[in-house]
Coordinates of C-alpha atoms and ligand atoms in Angstrom, one line a residue:
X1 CA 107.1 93.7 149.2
X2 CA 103.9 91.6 148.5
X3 CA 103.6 88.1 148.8
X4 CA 100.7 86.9 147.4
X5 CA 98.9 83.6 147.4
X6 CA 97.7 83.3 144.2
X7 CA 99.0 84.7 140.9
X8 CA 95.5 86.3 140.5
X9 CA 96.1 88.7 143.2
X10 CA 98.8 90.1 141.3
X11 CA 96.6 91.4 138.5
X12 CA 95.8 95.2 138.0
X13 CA 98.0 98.0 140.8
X14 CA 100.0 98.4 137.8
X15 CA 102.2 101.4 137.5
X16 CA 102.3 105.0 136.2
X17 CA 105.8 106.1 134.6
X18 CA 106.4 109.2 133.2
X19 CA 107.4 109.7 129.6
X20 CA 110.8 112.0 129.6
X21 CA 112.3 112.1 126.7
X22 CA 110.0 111.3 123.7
X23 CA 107.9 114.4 125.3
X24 CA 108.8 117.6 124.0
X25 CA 109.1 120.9 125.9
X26 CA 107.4 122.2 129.0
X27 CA 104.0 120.8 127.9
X28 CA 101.9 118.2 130.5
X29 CA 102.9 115.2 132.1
X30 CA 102.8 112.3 130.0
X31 CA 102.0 109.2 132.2
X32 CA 102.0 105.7 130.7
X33 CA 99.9 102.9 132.6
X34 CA 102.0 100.0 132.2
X35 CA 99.7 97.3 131.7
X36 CA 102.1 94.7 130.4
X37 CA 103.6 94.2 134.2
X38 CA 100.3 92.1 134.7
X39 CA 101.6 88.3 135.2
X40 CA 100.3 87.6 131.9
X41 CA 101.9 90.4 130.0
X42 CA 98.8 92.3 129.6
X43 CA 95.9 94.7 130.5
X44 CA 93.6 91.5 129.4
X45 CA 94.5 89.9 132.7
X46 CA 91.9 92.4 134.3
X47 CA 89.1 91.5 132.1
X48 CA 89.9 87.6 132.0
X49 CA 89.6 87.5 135.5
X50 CA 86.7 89.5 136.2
X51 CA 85.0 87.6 133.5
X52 CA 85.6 84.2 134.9
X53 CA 84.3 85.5 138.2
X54 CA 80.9 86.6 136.8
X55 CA 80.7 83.4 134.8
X56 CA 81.7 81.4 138.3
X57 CA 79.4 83.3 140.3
X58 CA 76.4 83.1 138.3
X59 CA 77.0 79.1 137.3
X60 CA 78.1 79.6 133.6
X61 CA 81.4 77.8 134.2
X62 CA 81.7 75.5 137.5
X63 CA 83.3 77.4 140.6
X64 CA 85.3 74.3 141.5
X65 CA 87.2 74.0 138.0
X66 CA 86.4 71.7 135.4
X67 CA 85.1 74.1 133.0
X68 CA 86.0 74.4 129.0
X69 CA 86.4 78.6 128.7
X70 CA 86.2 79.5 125.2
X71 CA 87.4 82.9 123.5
X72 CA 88.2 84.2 120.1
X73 CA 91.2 86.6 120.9
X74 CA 94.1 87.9 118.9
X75 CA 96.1 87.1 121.8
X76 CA 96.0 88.6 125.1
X77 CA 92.6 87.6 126.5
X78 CA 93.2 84.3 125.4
X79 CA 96.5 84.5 127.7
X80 CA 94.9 86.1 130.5
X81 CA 91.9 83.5 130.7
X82 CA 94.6 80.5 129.8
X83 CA 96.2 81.9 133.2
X84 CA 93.2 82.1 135.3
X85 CA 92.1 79.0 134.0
X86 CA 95.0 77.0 134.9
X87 CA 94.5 78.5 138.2
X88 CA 91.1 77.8 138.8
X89 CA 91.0 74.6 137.3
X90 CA 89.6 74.6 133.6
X91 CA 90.3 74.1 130.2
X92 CA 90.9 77.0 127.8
X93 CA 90.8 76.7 124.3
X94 CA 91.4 80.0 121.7
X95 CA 89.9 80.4 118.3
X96 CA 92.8 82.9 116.8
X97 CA 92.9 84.9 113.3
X98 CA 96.2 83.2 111.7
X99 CA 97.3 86.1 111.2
X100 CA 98.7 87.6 114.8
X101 CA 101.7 87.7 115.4
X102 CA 103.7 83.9 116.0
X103 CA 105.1 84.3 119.2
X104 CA 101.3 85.2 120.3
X105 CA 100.2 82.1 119.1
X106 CA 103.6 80.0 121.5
X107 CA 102.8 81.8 124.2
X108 CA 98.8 80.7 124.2
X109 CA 99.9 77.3 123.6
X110 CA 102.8 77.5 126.5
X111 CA 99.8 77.9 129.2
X112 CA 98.2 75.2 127.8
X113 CA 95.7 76.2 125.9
X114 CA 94.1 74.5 122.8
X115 CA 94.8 76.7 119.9
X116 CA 92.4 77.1 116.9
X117 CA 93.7 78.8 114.0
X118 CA 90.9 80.7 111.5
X119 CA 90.6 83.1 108.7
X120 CA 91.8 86.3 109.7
X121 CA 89.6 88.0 107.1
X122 CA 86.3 87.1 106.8
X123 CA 82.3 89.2 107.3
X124 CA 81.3 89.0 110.9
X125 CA 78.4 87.2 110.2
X126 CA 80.9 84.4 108.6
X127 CA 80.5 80.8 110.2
X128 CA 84.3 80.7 110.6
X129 CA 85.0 84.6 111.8
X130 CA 87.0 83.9 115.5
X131 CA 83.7 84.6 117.3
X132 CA 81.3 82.6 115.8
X133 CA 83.7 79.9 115.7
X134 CA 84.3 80.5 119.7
X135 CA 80.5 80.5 119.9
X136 CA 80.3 77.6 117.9
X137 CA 82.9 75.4 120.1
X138 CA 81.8 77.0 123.5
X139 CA 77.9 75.2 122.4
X140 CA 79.6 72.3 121.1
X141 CA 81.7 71.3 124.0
X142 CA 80.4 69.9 126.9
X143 CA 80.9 71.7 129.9
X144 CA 81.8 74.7 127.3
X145 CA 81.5 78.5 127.9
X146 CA 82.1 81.4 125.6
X147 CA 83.5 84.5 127.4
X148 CA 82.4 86.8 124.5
X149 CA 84.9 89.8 125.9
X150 CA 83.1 92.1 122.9
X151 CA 79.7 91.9 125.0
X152 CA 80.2 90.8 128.1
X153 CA 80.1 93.4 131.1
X154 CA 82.5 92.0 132.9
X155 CA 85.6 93.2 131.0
X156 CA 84.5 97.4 131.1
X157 CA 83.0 96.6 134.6
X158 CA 86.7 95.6 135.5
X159 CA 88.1 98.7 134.1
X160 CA 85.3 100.7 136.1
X161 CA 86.2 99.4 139.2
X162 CA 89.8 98.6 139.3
X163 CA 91.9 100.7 136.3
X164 CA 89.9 103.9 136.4
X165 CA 90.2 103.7 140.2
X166 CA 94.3 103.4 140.5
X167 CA 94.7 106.1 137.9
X168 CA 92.5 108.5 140.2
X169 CA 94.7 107.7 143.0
X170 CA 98.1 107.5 141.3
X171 CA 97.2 111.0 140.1
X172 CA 96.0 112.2 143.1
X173 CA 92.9 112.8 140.8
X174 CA 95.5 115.5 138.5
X175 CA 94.2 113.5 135.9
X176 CA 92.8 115.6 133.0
X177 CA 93.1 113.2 130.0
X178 CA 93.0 109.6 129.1
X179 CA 94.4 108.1 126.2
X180 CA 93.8 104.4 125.1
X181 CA 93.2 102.6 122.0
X182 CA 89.8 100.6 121.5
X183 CA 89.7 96.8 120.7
X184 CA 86.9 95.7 122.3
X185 CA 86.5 99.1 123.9
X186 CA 86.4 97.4 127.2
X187 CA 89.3 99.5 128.8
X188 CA 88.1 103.1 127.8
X189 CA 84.8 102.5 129.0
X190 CA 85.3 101.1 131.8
X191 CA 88.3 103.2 133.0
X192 CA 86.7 106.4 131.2
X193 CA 83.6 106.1 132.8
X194 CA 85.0 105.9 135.9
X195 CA 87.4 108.9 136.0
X196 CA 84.8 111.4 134.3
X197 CA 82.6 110.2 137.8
X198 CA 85.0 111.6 139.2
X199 CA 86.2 114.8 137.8
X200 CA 86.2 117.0 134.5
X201 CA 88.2 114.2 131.9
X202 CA 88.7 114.6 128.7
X203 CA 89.0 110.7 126.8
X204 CA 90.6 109.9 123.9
X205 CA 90.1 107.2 121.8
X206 CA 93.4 106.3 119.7
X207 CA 92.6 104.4 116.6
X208 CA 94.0 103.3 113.3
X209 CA 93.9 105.8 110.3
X210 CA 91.3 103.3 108.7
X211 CA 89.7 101.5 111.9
X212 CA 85.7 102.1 111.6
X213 CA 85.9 103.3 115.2
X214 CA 87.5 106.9 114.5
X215 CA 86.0 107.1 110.6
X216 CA 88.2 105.1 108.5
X217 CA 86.8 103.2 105.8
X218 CA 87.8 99.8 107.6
X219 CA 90.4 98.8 105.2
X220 CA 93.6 96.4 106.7
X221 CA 96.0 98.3 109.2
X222 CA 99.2 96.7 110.7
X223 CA 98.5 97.8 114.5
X224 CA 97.6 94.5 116.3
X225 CA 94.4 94.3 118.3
X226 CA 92.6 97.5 118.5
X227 CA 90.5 99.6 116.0
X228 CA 87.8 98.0 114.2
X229 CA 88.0 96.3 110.5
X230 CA 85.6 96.2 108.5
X231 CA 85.1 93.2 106.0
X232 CA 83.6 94.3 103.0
X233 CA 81.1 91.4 102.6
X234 CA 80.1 92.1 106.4
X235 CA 76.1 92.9 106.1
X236 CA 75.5 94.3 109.5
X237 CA 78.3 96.0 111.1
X238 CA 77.5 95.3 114.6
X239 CA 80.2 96.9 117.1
X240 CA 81.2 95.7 120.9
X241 CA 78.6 96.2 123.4
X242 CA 81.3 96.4 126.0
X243 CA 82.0 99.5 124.2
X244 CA 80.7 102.5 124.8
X245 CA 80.6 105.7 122.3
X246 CA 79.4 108.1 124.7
X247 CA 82.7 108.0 126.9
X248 CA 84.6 108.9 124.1
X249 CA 85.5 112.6 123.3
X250 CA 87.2 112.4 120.8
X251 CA 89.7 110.6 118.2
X252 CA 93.0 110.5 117.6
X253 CA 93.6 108.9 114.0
X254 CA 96.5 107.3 114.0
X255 CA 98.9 106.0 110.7
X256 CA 100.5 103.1 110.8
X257 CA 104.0 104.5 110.1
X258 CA 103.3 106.5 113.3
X259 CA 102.2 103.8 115.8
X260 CA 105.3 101.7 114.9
X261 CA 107.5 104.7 115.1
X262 CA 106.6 105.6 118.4
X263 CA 106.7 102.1 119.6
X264 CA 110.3 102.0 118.5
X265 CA 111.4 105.0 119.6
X266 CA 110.0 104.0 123.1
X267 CA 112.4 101.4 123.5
X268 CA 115.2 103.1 122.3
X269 CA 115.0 106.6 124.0
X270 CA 112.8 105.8 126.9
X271 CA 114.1 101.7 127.8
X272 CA 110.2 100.9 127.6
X273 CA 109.5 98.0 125.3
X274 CA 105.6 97.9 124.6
X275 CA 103.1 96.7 121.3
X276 CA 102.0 98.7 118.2
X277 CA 98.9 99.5 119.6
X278 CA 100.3 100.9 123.0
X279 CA 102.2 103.2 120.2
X280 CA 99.4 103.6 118.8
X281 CA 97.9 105.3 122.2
X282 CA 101.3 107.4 122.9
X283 CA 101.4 108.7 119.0
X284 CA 97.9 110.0 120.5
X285 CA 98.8 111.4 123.7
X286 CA 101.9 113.1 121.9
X287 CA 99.5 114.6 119.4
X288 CA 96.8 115.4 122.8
X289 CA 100.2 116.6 124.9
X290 CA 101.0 119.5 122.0
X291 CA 97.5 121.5 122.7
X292 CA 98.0 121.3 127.2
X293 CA 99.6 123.2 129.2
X294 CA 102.1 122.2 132.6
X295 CA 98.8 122.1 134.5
X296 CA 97.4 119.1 132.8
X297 CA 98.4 115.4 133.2
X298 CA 97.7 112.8 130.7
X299 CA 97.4 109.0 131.3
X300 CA 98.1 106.9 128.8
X301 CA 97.1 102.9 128.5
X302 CA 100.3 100.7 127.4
X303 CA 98.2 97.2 126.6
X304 CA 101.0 95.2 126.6
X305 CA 104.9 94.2 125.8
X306 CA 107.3 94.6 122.9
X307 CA 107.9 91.2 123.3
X308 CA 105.2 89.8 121.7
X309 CA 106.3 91.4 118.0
X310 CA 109.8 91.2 117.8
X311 CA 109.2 89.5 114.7
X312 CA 106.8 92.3 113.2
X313 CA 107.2 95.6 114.4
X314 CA 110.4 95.4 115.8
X315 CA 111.9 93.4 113.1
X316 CA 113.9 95.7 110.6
X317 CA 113.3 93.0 107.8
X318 CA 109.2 93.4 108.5
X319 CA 109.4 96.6 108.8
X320 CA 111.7 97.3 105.6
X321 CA 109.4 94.5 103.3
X322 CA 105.9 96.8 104.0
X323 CA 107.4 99.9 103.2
X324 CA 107.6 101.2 106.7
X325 CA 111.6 101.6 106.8
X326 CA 114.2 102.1 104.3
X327 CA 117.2 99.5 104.2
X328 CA 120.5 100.7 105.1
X329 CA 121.9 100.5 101.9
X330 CA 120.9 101.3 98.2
X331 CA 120.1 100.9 95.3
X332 CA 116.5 100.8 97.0
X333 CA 113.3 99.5 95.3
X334 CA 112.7 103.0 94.6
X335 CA 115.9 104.4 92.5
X336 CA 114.4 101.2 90.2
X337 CA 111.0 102.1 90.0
X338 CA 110.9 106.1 90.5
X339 CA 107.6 106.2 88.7
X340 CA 104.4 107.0 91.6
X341 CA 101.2 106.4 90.9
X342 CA 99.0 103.1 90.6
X343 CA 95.7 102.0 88.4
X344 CA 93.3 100.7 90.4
X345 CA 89.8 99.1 89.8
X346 CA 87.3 97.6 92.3
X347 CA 86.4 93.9 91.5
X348 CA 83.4 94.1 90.0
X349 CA 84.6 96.6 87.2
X350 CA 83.9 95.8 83.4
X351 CA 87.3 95.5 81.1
X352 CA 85.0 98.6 79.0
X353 CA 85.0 100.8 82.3
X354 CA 88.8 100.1 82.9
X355 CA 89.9 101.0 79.8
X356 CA 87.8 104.3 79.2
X357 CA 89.7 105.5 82.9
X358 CA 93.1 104.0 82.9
X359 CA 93.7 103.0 79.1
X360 CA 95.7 99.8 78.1
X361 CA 98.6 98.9 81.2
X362 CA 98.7 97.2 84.0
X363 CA 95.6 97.9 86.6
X364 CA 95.5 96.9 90.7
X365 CA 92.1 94.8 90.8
X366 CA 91.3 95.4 94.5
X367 CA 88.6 94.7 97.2
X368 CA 85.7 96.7 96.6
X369 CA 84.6 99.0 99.6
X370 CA 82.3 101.2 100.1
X371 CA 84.7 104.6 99.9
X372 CA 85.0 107.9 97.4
X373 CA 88.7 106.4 97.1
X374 CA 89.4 102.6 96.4
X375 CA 91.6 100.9 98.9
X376 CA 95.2 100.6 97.9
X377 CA 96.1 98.4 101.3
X378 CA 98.5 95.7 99.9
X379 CA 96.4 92.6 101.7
X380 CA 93.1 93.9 99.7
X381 CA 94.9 93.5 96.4
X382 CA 93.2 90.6 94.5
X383 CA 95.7 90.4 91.8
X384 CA 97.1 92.7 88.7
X385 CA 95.1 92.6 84.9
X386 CA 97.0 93.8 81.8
X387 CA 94.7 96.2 80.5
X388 CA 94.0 95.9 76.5
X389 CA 91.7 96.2 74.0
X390 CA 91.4 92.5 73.3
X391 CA 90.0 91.1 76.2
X392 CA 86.5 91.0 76.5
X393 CA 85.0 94.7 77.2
X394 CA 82.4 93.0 79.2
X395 CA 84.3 90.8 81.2
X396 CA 84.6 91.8 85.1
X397 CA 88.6 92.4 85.4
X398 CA 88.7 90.3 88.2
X399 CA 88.3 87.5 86.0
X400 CA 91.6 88.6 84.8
X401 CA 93.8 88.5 87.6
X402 CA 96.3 85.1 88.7
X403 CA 96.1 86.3 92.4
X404 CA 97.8 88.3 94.7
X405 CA 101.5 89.3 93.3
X406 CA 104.5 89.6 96.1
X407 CA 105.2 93.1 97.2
X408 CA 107.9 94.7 97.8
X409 CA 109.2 97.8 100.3
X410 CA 110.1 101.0 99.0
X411 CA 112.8 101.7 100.7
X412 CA 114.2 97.8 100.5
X413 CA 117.6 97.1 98.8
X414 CA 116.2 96.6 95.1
X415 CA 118.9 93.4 95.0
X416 CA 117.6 91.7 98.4
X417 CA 113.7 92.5 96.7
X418 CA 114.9 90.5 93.7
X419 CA 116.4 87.9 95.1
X420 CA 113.3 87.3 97.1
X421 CA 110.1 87.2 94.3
X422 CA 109.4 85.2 91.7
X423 CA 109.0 86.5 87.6
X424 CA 106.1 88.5 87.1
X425 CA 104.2 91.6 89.0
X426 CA 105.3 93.1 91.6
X427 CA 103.1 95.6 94.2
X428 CA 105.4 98.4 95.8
X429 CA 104.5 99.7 99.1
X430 CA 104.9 102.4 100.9
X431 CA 103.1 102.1 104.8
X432 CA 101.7 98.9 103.3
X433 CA 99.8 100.1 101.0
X434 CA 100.3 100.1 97.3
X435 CA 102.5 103.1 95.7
X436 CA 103.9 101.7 92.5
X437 CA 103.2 98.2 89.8
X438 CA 106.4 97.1 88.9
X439 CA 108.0 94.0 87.3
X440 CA 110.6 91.6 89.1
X441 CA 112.7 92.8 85.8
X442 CA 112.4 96.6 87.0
X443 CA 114.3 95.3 90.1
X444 CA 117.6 94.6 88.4
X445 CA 118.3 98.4 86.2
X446 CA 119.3 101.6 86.9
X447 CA 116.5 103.5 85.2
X448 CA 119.0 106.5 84.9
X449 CA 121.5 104.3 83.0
X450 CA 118.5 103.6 80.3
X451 CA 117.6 100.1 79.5
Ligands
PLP1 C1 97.6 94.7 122.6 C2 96.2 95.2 122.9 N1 95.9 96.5 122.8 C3 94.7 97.0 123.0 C4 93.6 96.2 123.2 C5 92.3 96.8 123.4 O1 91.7 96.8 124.6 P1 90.1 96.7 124.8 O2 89.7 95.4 124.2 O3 89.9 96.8 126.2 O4 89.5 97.8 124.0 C6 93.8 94.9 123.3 C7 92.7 94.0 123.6 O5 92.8 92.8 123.3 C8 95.1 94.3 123.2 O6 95.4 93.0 123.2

């Protein structure tokens, strides 16, 4: 057994498990890298510490401690350089998206780091998006340093020299595939780079549906902390230096309802409790493991634990509001509302244009995007319009709308979705995303019965 003298020397040597029952047939072996047995709960541990070591070694924060590291993070960088800061002496405060998950948030503050809730969505070259904020603060602060994990070498150099490395020799270099998702694309780089050094390896990047990264049109997905959103008032969509393209092979495009259904079934069938976006990267390897053969061995990257969305992704109630998963009993939203189909209109639309392509009725004014299809993600739903003839044909519809209505699941219990919104419109979703407009009166008859 190791004893170690520092917590630090417990990062990375994580291990490799084989996958045994969500794998089907006599296909390859499926190896997960567990990365959530770093002391911090995640493969950010890695770059945290290599990045503080740069920034130490080349004077950006002082060696001795007494250094302010700064970071926007959804979570798990800012744990991993909360940990090594405690342990080398600084300060760590962490500009997060309110958004992430709560328990994310209790766990930054439990290592004592200074928490600094922003805007989840808002253009990169915003003054509050979680970097320029982190910038901001970092220049502001004295004694102040900004990590910057999205271009700073350390975090793939990490990968390169230490997660590549132990999946070569945990292999025996058998290794013909890497799977991982790509946040700040530090860990496929690095460890990527490394492995095809070494020998013929195919990479594959697993990414949202929508995430720019694989081709999406960077509309909201649900899987925390990889793929990349696109705001549609960003200008300049720059991406992470620390990743890089050329490793990549190819995509795996991932849905939502898959991620979170893998993740799930992880825990149940296999006893391994992991995130959405280490589903995210097994959905992929699954999909990867269909096309091998007994000869090839596939590594998968599990980023961290379950344990940090039991309130999202592993809640039924979450799960069941978004339209991911149907409530054990009925009536359901959708014996109330059978009727599919939605009108939607980009922001920016005329009443006139409306009308001539929907006709009078309600419309979905959404985000406009840059896309053949408009978005029908529930978060990019500005509000609903009542289409008619009397409003002003030259009004933008937008002007219409009284904000965002409360949605409802699909497959919810039509009583509990009643109980729970207020009078008015109601978006139904399916994989949150808008399938149905319905009205909290819709909720409470049996369409069948009439009336
Ligand atoms: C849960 C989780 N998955 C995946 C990633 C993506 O890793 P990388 O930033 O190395 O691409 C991160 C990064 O923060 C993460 O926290």
């Amino acid at each position: 057994m190791d004893v170690h003298q520092s917590l630090l020397d417990a990062v990375g040597a994580t291990p490799l498990l084989r996958l045994r029952r969500v794998t089907a047939g006599p296909g390859p072996a499926v190896y997960v890298k567990l990365e959530f047995l770093n002391p911090g709960g995640s493969v950010k541990d890695r770059a945290a510490l290599s990045m503080v070591r740069a920034a130490e070694a080349c004077g950006d924060l002082p060696a001795g401690g007494g250094g302010v590291i700064v970071e926007g993070s959804s979570g798990n960088t800012g744990v991993g350089l909360a940990m090594v800061a405690a342990q080398h002496g600084h300060r760590a405060v962490v500009v997060v998206p309110d958004s992430i998950a709560a328990e994310k948030i209790a766990l930054l503050k439990a290592y004592g780091a200074q928490v600094v809730p922003t805007e989840p969505k808002v253009p990169l070259e915003h003054p509050e998006h979680v970097n320029n904020l982190a910038r901001r603060i970092a220049a502001e602060t004295p004694g102040g340093w900004h990590a910057n994990q999205y271009d700073n070498p350390a975090n793939p150099r990490v990968h390169e020299l230490t997660t590549g490395p132990e999946i070569w020799e945990q292999t025996g270099g058998r290794v013909t595939h890497l799977v991982a998702g790509v946040g700040t694309g530090g860990t496929i780089s690095g460890t990527g780079r490394y492995l095809k050094s070494r020998g013929p390896v195919t990479v594959v990047a697993a990414d949202p549906e929508s995430s720019r990264y694989g081709g999406g049109d960077g509309s909201p997905y649900y899987v925390e902390s990889v793929g990349h959103y696109l705001h549609p008032g960003t200008v300049d969509d720059l991406w992470p230096q620390s990743y890089d393209r050329g490793v990549v092979d190819r995509f795996e495009r991932i849905p939502d309802r898959e991620s979170l259904e893998v993740a799930r079934r992880l825990a149940r069938e296999e006893g391994l409790l992991v995130g959405g976006s280490a589903g995210t990267a097994v959905a992929a390897a699954l999909r990867v493991a269909a096309g091998l053969g007994p000869d090839d061995v596939v590594v998968v990257i599990a980023p961290d634990s379950g344990r940090n969305y039991l309130s999202k992704y592993f809640d039924d109630g979450w799960m069941t509001r978004l339209g991911f998963l149907d409530s054990p009993t009925g009536p359901r939203v959708r014996d109330r509302v059978p009727a599919r189909g939605v009108a939607v209109a980009p922001a920016g639309t005329t009443v006139a244009e409306a009308l001539a392509v929907h006709g009078a009725g309600p419309v979905a004014v959404v985000t406009p995007r840059q896309s053949d299809r408009p978005t029908r993600s529930a978060p990019e739903v500005l509000g609903v319009v009542a289409l008619d003839a009397a409003l002003p044909p030259g009004d933008d519809v937008s002007a219409h709308v009284g904000g965002p209505p409360p949605a409802v699941g699909d497959g919810e219990e039509a009583a509990a979705a009643h109980a729970r919104v207020p009078d008015g419109p109601v978006l139904v979703l399916v994989d949150g995303r808008v399938v149905a407009l319905a009205d909290r009166t819709d909720l409470e008859h049996d369409p069948a019965a009439g009336g």
